[in-house]
mmCIF file of C-alpha atoms in Angstrom:
data_model
loop_
_atom_site.group_PDB
_atom_site.id
_atom_site.type_symbol
_atom_site.label_atom_id
_atom_site.label_comp_id
_atom_site.label_asym_id
_atom_site.label_seq_id
_atom_site.Cartn_x
_atom_site.Cartn_y
_atom_site.Cartn_z
ATOM 1 C CA MET A 1 172.695 167.975 78.486
ATOM 2 C CA ASN A 2 174.869 169.998 76.148
ATOM 3 C CA PRO A 3 176.291 167.670 73.430
ATOM 4 C CA ASN A 4 179.783 169.034 74.042
ATOM 5 C CA ARG A 5 179.551 168.114 77.709
ATOM 6 C CA ILE A 6 178.339 164.622 76.827
ATOM 7 C CA GLU A 7 181.323 164.217 74.533
ATOM 8 C CA GLN A 8 183.709 165.417 77.240
ATOM 9 C CA ILE A 9 182.350 162.929 79.753
ATOM 10 C CA ARG A 10 182.468 160.175 77.123
ATOM 11 C CA LYS A 11 186.125 160.949 76.499
ATOM 12 C CA PHE A 12 186.847 160.761 80.203
ATOM 13 C CA ASP A 13 185.075 157.405 80.327
ATOM 14 C CA ALA A 14 187.213 156.236 77.414
ATOM 15 C CA TYR A 15 190.528 156.911 79.139
ATOM 16 C CA LYS A 16 192.421 153.691 79.657
ATOM 17 C CA GLU A 17 195.327 154.984 81.697
ATOM 18 C CA PHE A 18 195.739 156.818 84.953
ATOM 19 C CA ASN A 19 199.276 157.946 85.864
ATOM 20 C CA GLY A 20 200.592 155.583 83.227
ATOM 21 C CA LYS A 21 198.866 152.507 84.669
ATOM 22 C CA ALA A 22 196.044 150.424 83.273
ATOM 23 C CA ILE A 23 192.495 151.245 84.250
ATOM 24 C CA LYS A 24 189.675 148.734 84.397
ATOM 25 C CA GLU A 25 187.081 149.188 81.661
ATOM 26 C CA TYR A 26 183.349 149.049 82.253
ATOM 27 C CA ASP A 27 180.452 148.442 79.962
ATOM 28 C CA ALA A 28 178.356 151.529 79.249
ATOM 29 C CA LYS A 29 175.250 149.836 80.650
ATOM 30 C CA GLU A 30 177.058 149.172 83.912
ATOM 31 C CA VAL A 31 178.240 152.769 84.215
ATOM 32 C CA TYR A 32 174.821 154.298 83.579
ATOM 33 C CA GLY A 33 173.213 151.977 86.096
ATOM 34 C CA PRO A 34 170.116 149.794 85.820
ATOM 35 C CA GLN A 35 167.922 150.578 82.834
ATOM 36 C CA ILE A 36 164.258 151.462 83.334
ATOM 37 C CA THR A 37 162.069 149.389 80.986
ATOM 38 C CA ASP A 38 158.361 148.911 80.338
ATOM 39 C CA LYS A 39 158.386 146.010 82.771
ATOM 40 C CA ASP A 40 159.104 148.444 85.601
ATOM 41 C CA GLY A 41 155.762 150.221 85.265
ATOM 42 C CA GLU A 42 154.414 148.842 88.523
ATOM 43 C CA LEU A 43 157.635 149.657 90.353
ATOM 44 C CA LEU A 44 157.589 153.199 88.980
ATOM 45 C CA ASP A 45 154.123 153.774 90.396
ATOM 46 C CA LYS A 46 154.981 152.108 93.683
ATOM 47 C CA HIS A 47 158.135 154.093 94.385
ATOM 48 C CA ASP A 48 157.031 157.456 92.967
ATOM 49 C CA SER A 49 156.686 158.938 96.433
ATOM 50 C CA PHE A 50 157.299 162.479 95.181
ATOM 51 C CA TYR A 51 154.205 162.424 92.975
ATOM 52 C CA ILE A 52 152.104 160.694 95.627
ATOM 53 C CA THR A 53 153.014 163.184 98.344
ATOM 54 C CA THR A 54 152.613 166.272 96.133
ATOM 55 C CA LYS A 55 149.513 165.124 94.266
ATOM 56 C CA SER A 56 147.243 167.391 96.308
ATOM 57 C CA LEU A 57 148.959 170.506 94.938
ATOM 58 C CA LEU A 58 148.728 169.219 91.356
ATOM 59 C CA VAL A 59 145.024 168.471 91.783
ATOM 60 C CA LEU A 60 144.547 171.976 93.162
ATOM 61 C CA PHE A 61 146.171 173.394 90.022
ATOM 62 C CA GLN A 62 143.858 171.306 87.848
ATOM 63 C CA ILE A 63 140.840 172.647 89.682
ATOM 64 C CA MET A 64 142.085 176.230 89.509
ATOM 65 C CA GLY A 65 142.710 175.861 85.774
ATOM 66 C CA VAL A 66 138.946 176.243 85.214
ATOM 67 C CA MET A 67 138.845 180.034 85.351
ATOM 68 C CA PRO A 68 135.709 182.189 85.747
ATOM 69 C CA ILE A 69 135.765 183.359 82.133
ATOM 70 C CA MET A 70 132.753 185.673 82.299
ATOM 71 C CA ARG A 71 133.474 187.286 85.633
ATOM 72 C CA VAL A 72 137.067 188.364 85.054
ATOM 73 C CA PRO A 73 136.595 190.230 81.737
ATOM 74 C CA LYS A 74 133.686 192.164 83.260
ATOM 75 C CA LEU A 75 135.754 193.163 86.262
ATOM 76 C CA GLY A 76 138.685 194.022 84.021
ATOM 77 C CA LYS A 77 136.352 196.218 81.969
ATOM 78 C CA ASP A 78 135.158 197.929 85.147
ATOM 79 C CA ARG A 79 138.725 198.534 86.275
ATOM 80 C CA PHE A 80 139.659 199.984 82.890
ATOM 81 C CA ALA A 81 136.579 202.207 82.934
ATOM 82 C CA ASN A 82 137.489 203.413 86.418
ATOM 83 C CA PHE A 83 140.996 204.145 85.201
ATOM 84 C CA GLN A 84 139.637 206.354 82.411
ATOM 85 C CA GLN A 85 137.070 208.088 84.616
ATOM 86 C CA ASN A 86 139.546 208.737 87.439
ATOM 87 C CA SER A 87 142.314 210.106 85.230
ATOM 88 C CA ASN A 88 141.633 213.626 86.514
ATOM 89 C CA LYS A 89 141.173 212.630 90.138
ATOM 90 C CA ARG A 90 143.646 211.979 92.923
ATOM 91 C CA PHE A 91 146.763 210.120 91.964
ATOM 92 C CA ASP A 92 146.218 207.219 94.373
ATOM 93 C CA GLU A 93 142.841 206.399 92.803
ATOM 94 C CA VAL A 94 144.499 206.116 89.404
ATOM 95 C CA ILE A 95 147.460 204.116 90.663
ATOM 96 C CA TYR A 96 145.241 201.563 92.408
ATOM 97 C CA ASN A 97 143.440 200.791 89.164
ATOM 98 C CA ILE A 98 146.777 200.295 87.386
ATOM 99 C CA ILE A 99 147.955 197.898 90.096
ATOM 100 C CA PHE A 100 144.863 195.731 90.071
ATOM 101 C CA LEU A 101 144.729 195.710 86.289
ATOM 102 C CA SER A 102 148.281 194.314 86.300
ATOM 103 C CA ILE A 103 147.263 191.616 88.787
ATOM 104 C CA LEU A 104 144.474 190.547 86.422
ATOM 105 C CA ILE A 105 146.994 189.888 83.628
ATOM 106 C CA PRO A 106 147.915 186.311 84.707
ATOM 107 C CA HIS A 107 144.306 185.233 84.126
ATOM 108 C CA PHE A 108 144.604 185.869 80.410
ATOM 109 C CA LEU A 109 148.190 184.673 80.009
ATOM 110 C CA ILE A 110 147.779 181.243 81.627
ATOM 111 C CA PRO A 111 146.651 179.533 78.383
ATOM 112 C CA VAL A 112 149.708 180.863 76.544
ATOM 113 C CA ALA A 113 152.265 180.759 79.340
ATOM 114 C CA SER A 114 151.414 177.576 81.201
ATOM 115 C CA TRP A 115 149.263 175.241 79.134
ATOM 116 C CA ARG A 116 151.514 175.573 76.073
ATOM 117 C CA HIS A 117 154.395 174.025 78.037
ATOM 118 C CA GLY A 118 152.337 171.054 79.193
ATOM 119 C CA PRO A 119 154.594 168.513 77.405
ATOM 120 C CA GLN A 120 157.666 169.939 79.151
ATOM 121 C CA VAL A 121 155.914 169.639 82.509
ATOM 122 C CA ALA A 122 155.094 165.997 81.714
ATOM 123 C CA ILE A 123 158.758 165.377 80.866
ATOM 124 C CA PHE A 124 159.778 166.875 84.201
ATOM 125 C CA LYS A 125 157.321 164.703 86.130
ATOM 126 C CA ASN A 126 158.478 161.573 84.296
ATOM 127 C CA MET A 127 162.094 162.453 85.045
ATOM 128 C CA TRP A 128 161.279 162.510 88.751
ATOM 129 C CA THR A 129 159.474 159.160 88.479
ATOM 130 C CA HIS A 130 162.340 157.416 86.678
ATOM 131 C CA TYR A 131 164.956 159.042 88.886
ATOM 132 C CA GLN A 132 163.439 157.681 92.095
ATOM 133 C CA LEU A 133 163.418 154.097 90.818
ATOM 134 C CA LYS A 134 166.942 154.410 89.433
ATOM 135 C CA TYR A 135 168.078 155.875 92.749
ATOM 136 C CA LEU A 136 166.540 152.908 94.571
ATOM 137 C CA LYS A 137 168.204 150.348 92.310
ATOM 138 C CA ILE A 138 171.655 151.947 92.570
ATOM 139 C CA THR A 139 171.771 152.947 96.237
ATOM 140 C CA GLY A 140 169.486 150.251 97.609
ATOM 141 C CA THR A 141 167.438 152.814 99.553
ATOM 142 C CA PRO A 142 164.486 154.951 98.428
ATOM 143 C CA ILE A 143 164.440 158.737 98.545
ATOM 144 C CA ILE A 144 162.594 159.750 101.692
ATOM 145 C CA PHE A 145 160.819 163.109 101.650
ATOM 146 C CA PRO A 146 160.095 163.811 105.329
ATOM 147 C CA ASN A 147 156.777 165.529 106.057
ATOM 148 C CA LEU A 148 156.298 166.358 102.373
ATOM 149 C CA HIS A 149 152.706 165.096 102.300
ATOM 150 C CA SER A 150 151.576 167.232 105.230
ATOM 151 C CA LEU A 151 153.643 170.172 103.953
ATOM 152 C CA THR A 152 151.940 170.032 100.557
ATOM 153 C CA TRP A 153 148.471 169.937 102.071
ATOM 154 C CA GLY A 154 149.402 172.758 104.414
ATOM 155 C CA LEU A 155 150.631 174.903 101.526
ATOM 156 C CA CYS A 156 147.419 174.248 99.578
ATOM 157 C CA VAL A 157 145.325 175.520 102.473
ATOM 158 C CA PHE A 158 147.733 178.348 103.254
ATOM 159 C CA SER A 159 147.692 179.545 99.627
ATOM 160 C CA TRP A 160 143.963 180.172 99.732
ATOM 161 C CA ALA A 161 144.030 181.530 103.290
ATOM 162 C CA LEU A 162 146.723 184.032 102.328
ATOM 163 C CA SER A 163 144.734 184.956 99.231
ATOM 164 C CA PHE A 164 141.692 185.829 101.332
ATOM 165 C CA ALA A 165 143.842 187.745 103.821
ATOM 166 C CA VAL A 166 145.559 189.880 101.163
ATOM 167 C CA ILE A 167 142.422 190.673 99.175
ATOM 168 C CA LEU A 168 140.206 191.375 102.184
ATOM 169 C CA SER A 169 142.888 193.678 103.581
ATOM 170 C CA GLN A 170 142.669 195.690 100.365
ATOM 171 C CA HIS A 171 138.889 195.822 100.688
ATOM 172 C CA TYR A 172 139.082 197.263 104.197
ATOM 173 C CA LEU A 173 142.013 199.597 103.511
ATOM 174 C CA GLN A 174 140.684 200.990 100.229
ATOM 175 C CA ASP A 175 137.345 202.722 99.973
ATOM 176 C CA ASP A 176 136.882 202.076 96.243
ATOM 177 C CA PHE A 177 137.689 198.346 96.397
ATOM 178 C CA GLU A 178 134.223 196.829 96.554
ATOM 179 C CA LEU A 179 133.670 193.420 98.069
ATOM 180 C CA TRP A 180 132.257 191.885 94.894
ATOM 181 C CA HIS A 181 135.412 192.945 93.045
ATOM 182 C CA SER A 182 137.417 190.692 95.337
ATOM 183 C CA LEU A 183 135.754 187.580 93.896
ATOM 184 C CA ALA A 184 137.979 187.720 90.818
ATOM 185 C CA TYR A 185 141.204 188.206 92.770
ATOM 186 C CA TYR A 186 141.049 185.284 95.209
ATOM 187 C CA HIS A 187 141.802 182.832 92.419
ATOM 188 C CA ILE A 188 144.690 184.907 91.046
ATOM 189 C CA ILE A 189 146.429 185.428 94.381
ATOM 190 C CA ALA A 190 145.921 181.770 95.310
ATOM 191 C CA MET A 191 147.429 180.808 91.954
ATOM 192 C CA LEU A 192 150.497 182.980 92.611
ATOM 193 C CA ASP A 193 150.813 181.401 96.059
ATOM 194 C CA GLY A 194 150.428 177.951 94.524
ATOM 195 C CA PHE A 195 153.218 178.482 92.012
ATOM 196 C CA CYS A 196 155.457 179.735 94.796
ATOM 197 C CA SER A 197 154.582 176.610 96.809
ATOM 198 C CA LEU A 198 155.326 174.395 93.808
ATOM 199 C CA TRP A 199 158.755 175.980 93.404
ATOM 200 C CA TYR A 200 159.451 175.650 97.129
ATOM 201 C CA ILE A 201 158.518 171.949 97.166
ATOM 202 C CA ASN A 202 160.618 171.078 94.117
ATOM 203 C CA CYS A 203 163.665 172.955 95.389
ATOM 204 C CA ASN A 204 163.431 171.193 98.735
ATOM 205 C CA ALA A 205 163.027 167.855 96.949
ATOM 206 C CA PHE A 206 166.227 168.490 94.980
ATOM 207 C CA GLY A 207 168.070 169.224 98.202
ATOM 208 C CA THR A 208 166.670 166.090 99.844
ATOM 209 C CA ALA A 209 167.693 163.883 96.911
ATOM 210 C CA SER A 210 171.195 165.370 96.868
ATOM 211 C CA LYS A 211 171.565 164.928 100.614
ATOM 212 C CA GLY A 212 170.495 161.296 100.355
ATOM 213 C CA LEU A 213 172.962 160.692 97.533
ATOM 214 C CA ALA A 214 175.777 162.288 99.536
ATOM 215 C CA THR A 215 174.851 160.266 102.620
ATOM 216 C CA ASN A 216 175.035 157.022 100.630
ATOM 217 C CA LEU A 217 178.395 157.977 99.138
ATOM 218 C CA HIS A 218 180.218 155.889 101.726
ATOM 219 C CA LYS A 219 178.388 152.817 100.408
ATOM 220 C CA ALA A 220 179.944 153.389 97.008
ATOM 221 C CA LEU A 221 183.422 153.705 98.518
ATOM 222 C CA GLU A 222 182.941 150.559 100.595
ATOM 223 C CA ALA A 223 181.451 148.515 97.743
ATOM 224 C CA GLU A 224 183.197 145.547 96.165
ATOM 225 C CA ASP A 225 183.856 147.625 93.053
ATOM 226 C CA PRO A 226 183.926 151.261 94.271
ATOM 227 C CA ALA A 227 184.912 152.688 90.882
ATOM 228 C CA LEU A 228 181.844 151.251 89.156
ATOM 229 C CA LYS A 229 179.596 152.379 91.985
ATOM 230 C CA LEU A 230 181.028 155.899 91.875
ATOM 231 C CA ALA A 231 180.433 156.006 88.115
ATOM 232 C CA GLN A 232 176.792 155.094 88.689
ATOM 233 C CA TYR A 233 176.500 157.743 91.390
ATOM 234 C CA ARG A 234 178.019 160.254 89.003
ATOM 235 C CA HIS A 235 175.377 159.624 86.357
ATOM 236 C CA LEU A 236 172.716 159.684 89.053
ATOM 237 C CA TRP A 237 173.932 163.119 90.106
ATOM 238 C CA VAL A 238 173.976 164.349 86.487
ATOM 239 C CA ASP A 239 170.341 163.246 86.137
ATOM 240 C CA LEU A 240 169.491 165.304 89.216
ATOM 241 C CA SER A 241 171.223 168.342 87.720
ATOM 242 C CA HIS A 242 169.261 167.889 84.498
ATOM 243 C CA MET A 243 165.998 167.785 86.443
ATOM 244 C CA MET A 244 166.803 171.136 88.015
ATOM 245 C CA GLN A 245 167.306 172.600 84.559
ATOM 246 C CA GLN A 246 164.123 170.952 83.286
ATOM 247 C CA LEU A 247 162.087 172.561 86.077
ATOM 248 C CA GLY A 248 162.972 176.021 84.794
ATOM 249 C CA ARG A 249 162.396 174.935 81.200
ATOM 250 C CA ALA A 250 158.960 173.481 81.942
ATOM 251 C CA TYR A 251 157.698 176.558 83.800
ATOM 252 C CA SER A 252 159.805 179.223 82.081
ATOM 253 C CA ASN A 253 156.914 181.220 80.620
ATOM 254 C CA MET A 254 154.801 181.089 83.752
ATOM 255 C CA TYR A 255 157.542 182.072 86.175
ATOM 256 C CA GLY A 256 158.854 184.660 83.723
ATOM 257 C CA ILE A 257 155.477 186.402 83.669
ATOM 258 C CA TYR A 258 155.274 185.803 87.412
ATOM 259 C CA CYS A 259 158.484 187.769 88.006
ATOM 260 C CA MET A 260 157.486 190.570 85.623
ATOM 261 C CA VAL A 261 154.097 191.022 87.303
ATOM 262 C CA ILE A 262 155.788 191.139 90.706
ATOM 263 C CA PHE A 263 158.351 193.669 89.473
ATOM 264 C CA PHE A 264 155.791 195.964 87.838
ATOM 265 C CA THR A 265 153.273 195.762 90.681
ATOM 266 C CA THR A 266 155.906 196.378 93.354
ATOM 267 C CA THR A 267 157.426 199.353 91.535
ATOM 268 C CA ILE A 268 154.080 201.055 90.913
ATOM 269 C CA SER A 269 152.900 200.346 94.461
ATOM 270 C CA LEU A 270 156.040 201.833 95.988
ATOM 271 C CA TYR A 271 155.826 204.884 93.753
ATOM 272 C CA GLY A 272 152.172 205.392 94.578
ATOM 273 C CA SER A 273 152.676 205.038 98.322
ATOM 274 C CA LEU A 274 155.739 207.314 98.511
ATOM 275 C CA SER A 275 154.114 209.884 96.250
ATOM 276 C CA GLU A 276 150.959 210.021 98.318
ATOM 277 C CA ILE A 277 152.893 210.184 101.579
ATOM 278 C CA LEU A 278 154.825 213.204 100.287
ATOM 279 C CA GLU A 279 151.687 214.915 99.080
ATOM 280 C CA HIS A 280 148.978 213.948 101.577
ATOM 281 C CA GLY A 281 150.654 212.006 104.376
ATOM 282 C CA LEU A 282 150.165 208.401 105.461
ATOM 283 C CA SER A 283 146.668 206.950 105.163
ATOM 284 C CA TYR A 284 144.966 203.563 105.060
ATOM 285 C CA LYS A 285 145.296 203.393 101.290
ATOM 286 C CA GLU A 286 149.061 203.743 101.475
ATOM 287 C CA MET A 287 149.095 200.979 104.071
ATOM 288 C CA GLY A 288 147.230 198.825 101.560
ATOM 289 C CA LEU A 289 149.941 199.526 99.004
ATOM 290 C CA PHE A 290 152.632 198.513 101.472
ATOM 291 C CA VAL A 291 150.764 195.231 102.019
ATOM 292 C CA ILE A 292 150.957 194.553 98.267
ATOM 293 C CA VAL A 293 154.660 195.447 98.195
ATOM 294 C CA GLY A 294 155.448 193.161 101.122
ATOM 295 C CA TYR A 295 153.436 190.321 99.611
ATOM 296 C CA CYS A 296 155.075 190.549 96.174
ATOM 297 C CA MET A 297 158.618 190.876 97.498
ATOM 298 C CA THR A 298 158.096 187.923 99.837
ATOM 299 C CA LEU A 299 157.066 185.706 96.917
ATOM 300 C CA LEU A 300 160.080 186.791 94.875
ATOM 301 C CA PHE A 301 162.447 186.256 97.804
ATOM 302 C CA ILE A 302 161.141 182.735 98.454
ATOM 303 C CA ILE A 303 161.612 181.729 94.815
ATOM 304 C CA CYS A 304 165.126 183.180 94.574
ATOM 305 C CA ASN A 305 166.228 181.959 97.999
ATOM 306 C CA GLU A 306 164.990 178.387 97.520
ATOM 307 C CA ALA A 307 166.656 178.163 94.113
ATOM 308 C CA TYR A 308 169.902 179.364 95.684
ATOM 309 C CA HIS A 309 169.740 176.749 98.450
ATOM 310 C CA ALA A 310 168.910 173.962 95.976
ATOM 311 C CA THR A 311 171.854 174.932 93.765
ATOM 312 C CA ARG A 312 174.185 175.074 96.758
ATOM 313 C CA LYS A 313 173.077 171.715 98.181
ATOM 314 C CA VAL A 314 173.240 169.852 94.881
ATOM 315 C CA GLY A 315 176.417 171.543 93.665
ATOM 316 C CA LEU A 316 178.749 173.034 96.252
ATOM 317 C CA GLU A 317 177.919 170.846 99.247
ATOM 318 C CA PHE A 318 178.146 167.649 97.205
ATOM 319 C CA GLN A 319 181.415 168.851 95.702
ATOM 320 C CA VAL A 320 182.830 169.486 99.183
ATOM 321 C CA ARG A 321 181.755 165.981 100.188
ATOM 322 C CA LEU A 322 183.754 164.523 97.300
ATOM 323 C CA LEU A 323 186.792 166.681 98.059
ATOM 324 C CA ASN A 324 186.823 165.281 101.593
ATOM 325 C CA VAL A 325 187.175 161.716 100.314
ATOM 326 C CA ASN A 326 190.481 160.213 101.424
ATOM 327 C CA LEU A 327 192.024 159.187 98.106
ATOM 328 C CA GLY A 328 194.809 157.333 99.859
ATOM 329 C CA VAL A 329 192.561 154.487 100.996
ATOM 330 C CA ILE A 330 190.903 153.759 97.635
ATOM 331 C CA ASP A 331 192.321 152.177 94.491
ATOM 332 C CA ARG A 332 193.384 153.963 91.316
ATOM 333 C CA ASN A 333 190.106 153.263 89.518
ATOM 334 C CA ALA A 334 188.116 154.839 92.335
ATOM 335 C CA GLN A 335 190.476 157.827 92.445
ATOM 336 C CA ARG A 336 189.882 158.375 88.758
ATOM 337 C CA GLU A 337 186.115 158.190 89.253
ATOM 338 C CA VAL A 338 186.264 160.772 92.046
ATOM 339 C CA GLU A 339 188.119 163.134 89.727
ATOM 340 C CA MET A 340 185.632 162.486 86.941
ATOM 341 C CA PHE A 341 182.791 163.118 89.386
ATOM 342 C CA LEU A 342 184.269 166.524 90.216
ATOM 343 C CA VAL A 343 184.664 167.274 86.508
ATOM 344 C CA ALA A 344 181.026 166.306 85.891
ATOM 345 C CA ILE A 345 179.893 168.733 88.605
ATOM 346 C CA ALA A 346 182.005 171.507 87.094
ATOM 347 C CA LYS A 347 180.738 170.806 83.565
ATOM 348 C CA ASN A 348 177.081 170.410 84.592
ATOM 349 C CA PRO A 349 176.469 173.096 87.227
ATOM 350 C CA PRO A 350 173.036 172.671 88.829
ATOM 351 C CA ILE A 351 171.837 176.109 87.784
ATOM 352 C CA MET A 352 168.118 176.831 87.834
ATOM 353 C CA ASN A 353 167.144 179.167 85.011
ATOM 354 C CA LEU A 354 164.052 180.061 83.012
ATOM 355 C CA ASP A 355 164.946 178.313 79.771
ATOM 356 C CA GLY A 356 168.123 180.376 79.463
ATOM 357 C CA PHE A 357 166.462 183.781 79.919
ATOM 358 C CA THR A 358 167.685 184.376 83.469
ATOM 359 C CA ASN A 359 169.185 182.422 86.349
ATOM 360 C CA ILE A 360 167.076 182.066 89.474
ATOM 361 C CA ASN A 361 169.160 182.804 92.560
ATOM 362 C CA ARG A 362 169.685 185.492 95.160
ATOM 363 C CA GLU A 363 171.338 187.725 92.590
ATOM 364 C CA LEU A 364 168.011 187.977 90.769
ATOM 365 C CA PHE A 365 166.385 189.287 93.948
ATOM 366 C CA THR A 366 169.066 191.920 94.524
ATOM 367 C CA ALA A 367 168.993 192.853 90.825
ATOM 368 C CA ASN A 368 165.239 193.432 91.039
ATOM 369 C CA ILE A 369 165.717 195.671 94.062
ATOM 370 C CA SER A 370 168.390 197.601 92.179
ATOM 371 C CA PHE A 371 166.165 198.073 89.120
ATOM 372 C CA MET A 372 163.211 199.077 91.291
ATOM 373 C CA SER A 373 165.347 201.656 93.075
ATOM 374 C CA THR A 374 166.487 203.109 89.756
ATOM 375 C CA TYR A 375 162.951 203.427 88.426
ATOM 376 C CA LEU A 376 161.715 204.851 91.721
ATOM 377 C CA ILE A 377 164.426 207.521 91.738
ATOM 378 C CA VAL A 378 163.491 208.596 88.215
ATOM 379 C CA LEU A 379 159.758 208.566 88.946
ATOM 380 C CA MET A 380 160.173 210.452 92.215
ATOM 381 C CA GLN A 381 162.231 213.099 90.421
ATOM 382 C CA PHE A 382 159.290 213.678 88.091
ATOM 383 C CA LYS A 383 156.955 213.782 91.074
ATOM 384 C CA LEU A 384 159.115 216.293 92.949
ATOM 385 C CA THR A 385 159.319 218.424 89.810
ATOM 386 C CA LEU A 386 155.529 218.469 89.596
ATOM 387 C CA LEU A 387 155.299 219.356 93.285
ATOM 388 C CA ARG A 388 157.768 222.229 92.849
ATOM 389 C CA GLN A 389 155.821 223.521 89.861
ATOM 390 C CA GLY A 390 152.620 223.327 91.862
ATOM 391 C CA THR A 391 154.273 225.179 94.743
ATOM 392 C CA ARG A 392 155.485 227.944 92.411
ATOM 393 C CA LYS A 393 152.005 228.373 90.953
ATOM 394 C CA MET A 394 150.522 228.535 94.429
ATOM 395 C CA LEU A 395 153.082 231.150 95.556
ATOM 396 C CA LYS A 396 152.435 233.214 92.446
ATOM 397 C CA ALA A 397 148.700 233.062 93.070
ATOM 398 C CA ILE A 398 149.166 234.116 96.708
ATOM 399 C CA THR A 399 151.503 236.955 95.710
ATOM 400 C CA ARG A 400 149.102 238.165 93.035
ATOM 401 C CA ALA A 401 146.172 238.035 95.434
ATOM 402 C CA PHE A 402 148.128 239.904 98.101
ATOM 403 C CA PHE A 403 149.265 242.542 95.595
ATOM 404 C CA ASN A 404 145.730 243.034 94.315
ATOM 405 C CA ALA A 405 144.424 243.354 97.867
ATOM 406 C CA THR A 406 146.956 246.059 98.810
ATOM 407 C CA THR A 407 146.604 248.039 95.563
ATOM 408 C CA PRO A 408 142.897 248.200 94.758
ATOM 409 C CA GLY A 409 143.509 250.793 92.056
ATOM 410 C CA THR A 410 145.237 248.189 90.002
ATOM 411 C CA ASP A 411 142.097 246.093 89.981
ATOM 412 C CA MET A 412 140.129 249.050 88.769
ATOM 413 C CA GLU A 413 142.595 249.746 86.023
ATOM 414 C CA ASP A 414 142.607 246.115 85.071
ATOM 415 C CA ASP A 415 138.825 246.101 85.060
ATOM 416 C CA GLU A 416 138.727 249.180 82.874
#
């Protein structure tokens, strides 16, 4: 948390008066809730249902981390060679090589982008583990993730199935996409699907935890000391907000590259398909490009949409729940804690961002569409200019040929 925000909350905790009347003081340990110690190791493992239910996806990532080092560079070399050899051929043949070269990039950036942030990922996982036990001790009920185990397994299988479907569709829609080339792309597409699944699962888990905390809010209001219980709930909510920020921090490099690859691939694919449709009409290759565009934009939409829903559930919906509390039936201490809870939400917005580079929400999706449209307009203007120049040259050639055919003497004079 920002040190300034910590200081602001500390000052609120230090207030001793509310409307001129005395306020009951609490020990800091009581406010922050039960402490997690080394003695709780067995309990941490027992109640870490989030890790247990999502372990299959983590194991899949570990297996996929062993990349085919020899195969990918060779294929990348072949793609680059094809790009150089086809530079004077049809535009679509060149554009396809650019697209698939860009898809190969994540293979070489994983060691820098993902493995380098391993400690941050470990911090995020430990935060989830400690949060679940703290949640259990404060609320008296564990966090229940319904159908998360089956969902995780389903996403693992679906990631690879979708990878085969996308790559094989390119093989059948593109004449120059050989079947043995597809061997290097299954892993990459499955990895992109896996990261999207990981984001989806974590965002849904945040929403589930926030919903459970909001559902148990009445227990805090009905407790023997509602003010103390609300203070503990407040710090529990702040921990949840910090976890959302830590998710973006832990995977900032990977998802940053993820978004850039999607943006570049989608823009080039759209340009290639529209350009070829204008010049040669619709064909199977252009349909293959539209498949890539639809796939990339779907991944980006899922990431942005799930982040938006997680932010709304943890922030706005919980805030509305607090605003609906009837302050007239609770004591002054509890009223003060409700106000402090609202201040904590305002000072610690549950925003998901990539380590401060950009916020992940629906605005990012619309911004990408806006940027893509701008680039496409500029690129299509160049393309139309080239088409007009080609048309002028063709008309001049036809006119010259017609003139030479009707005035044969001119040819003779020219020949002489």
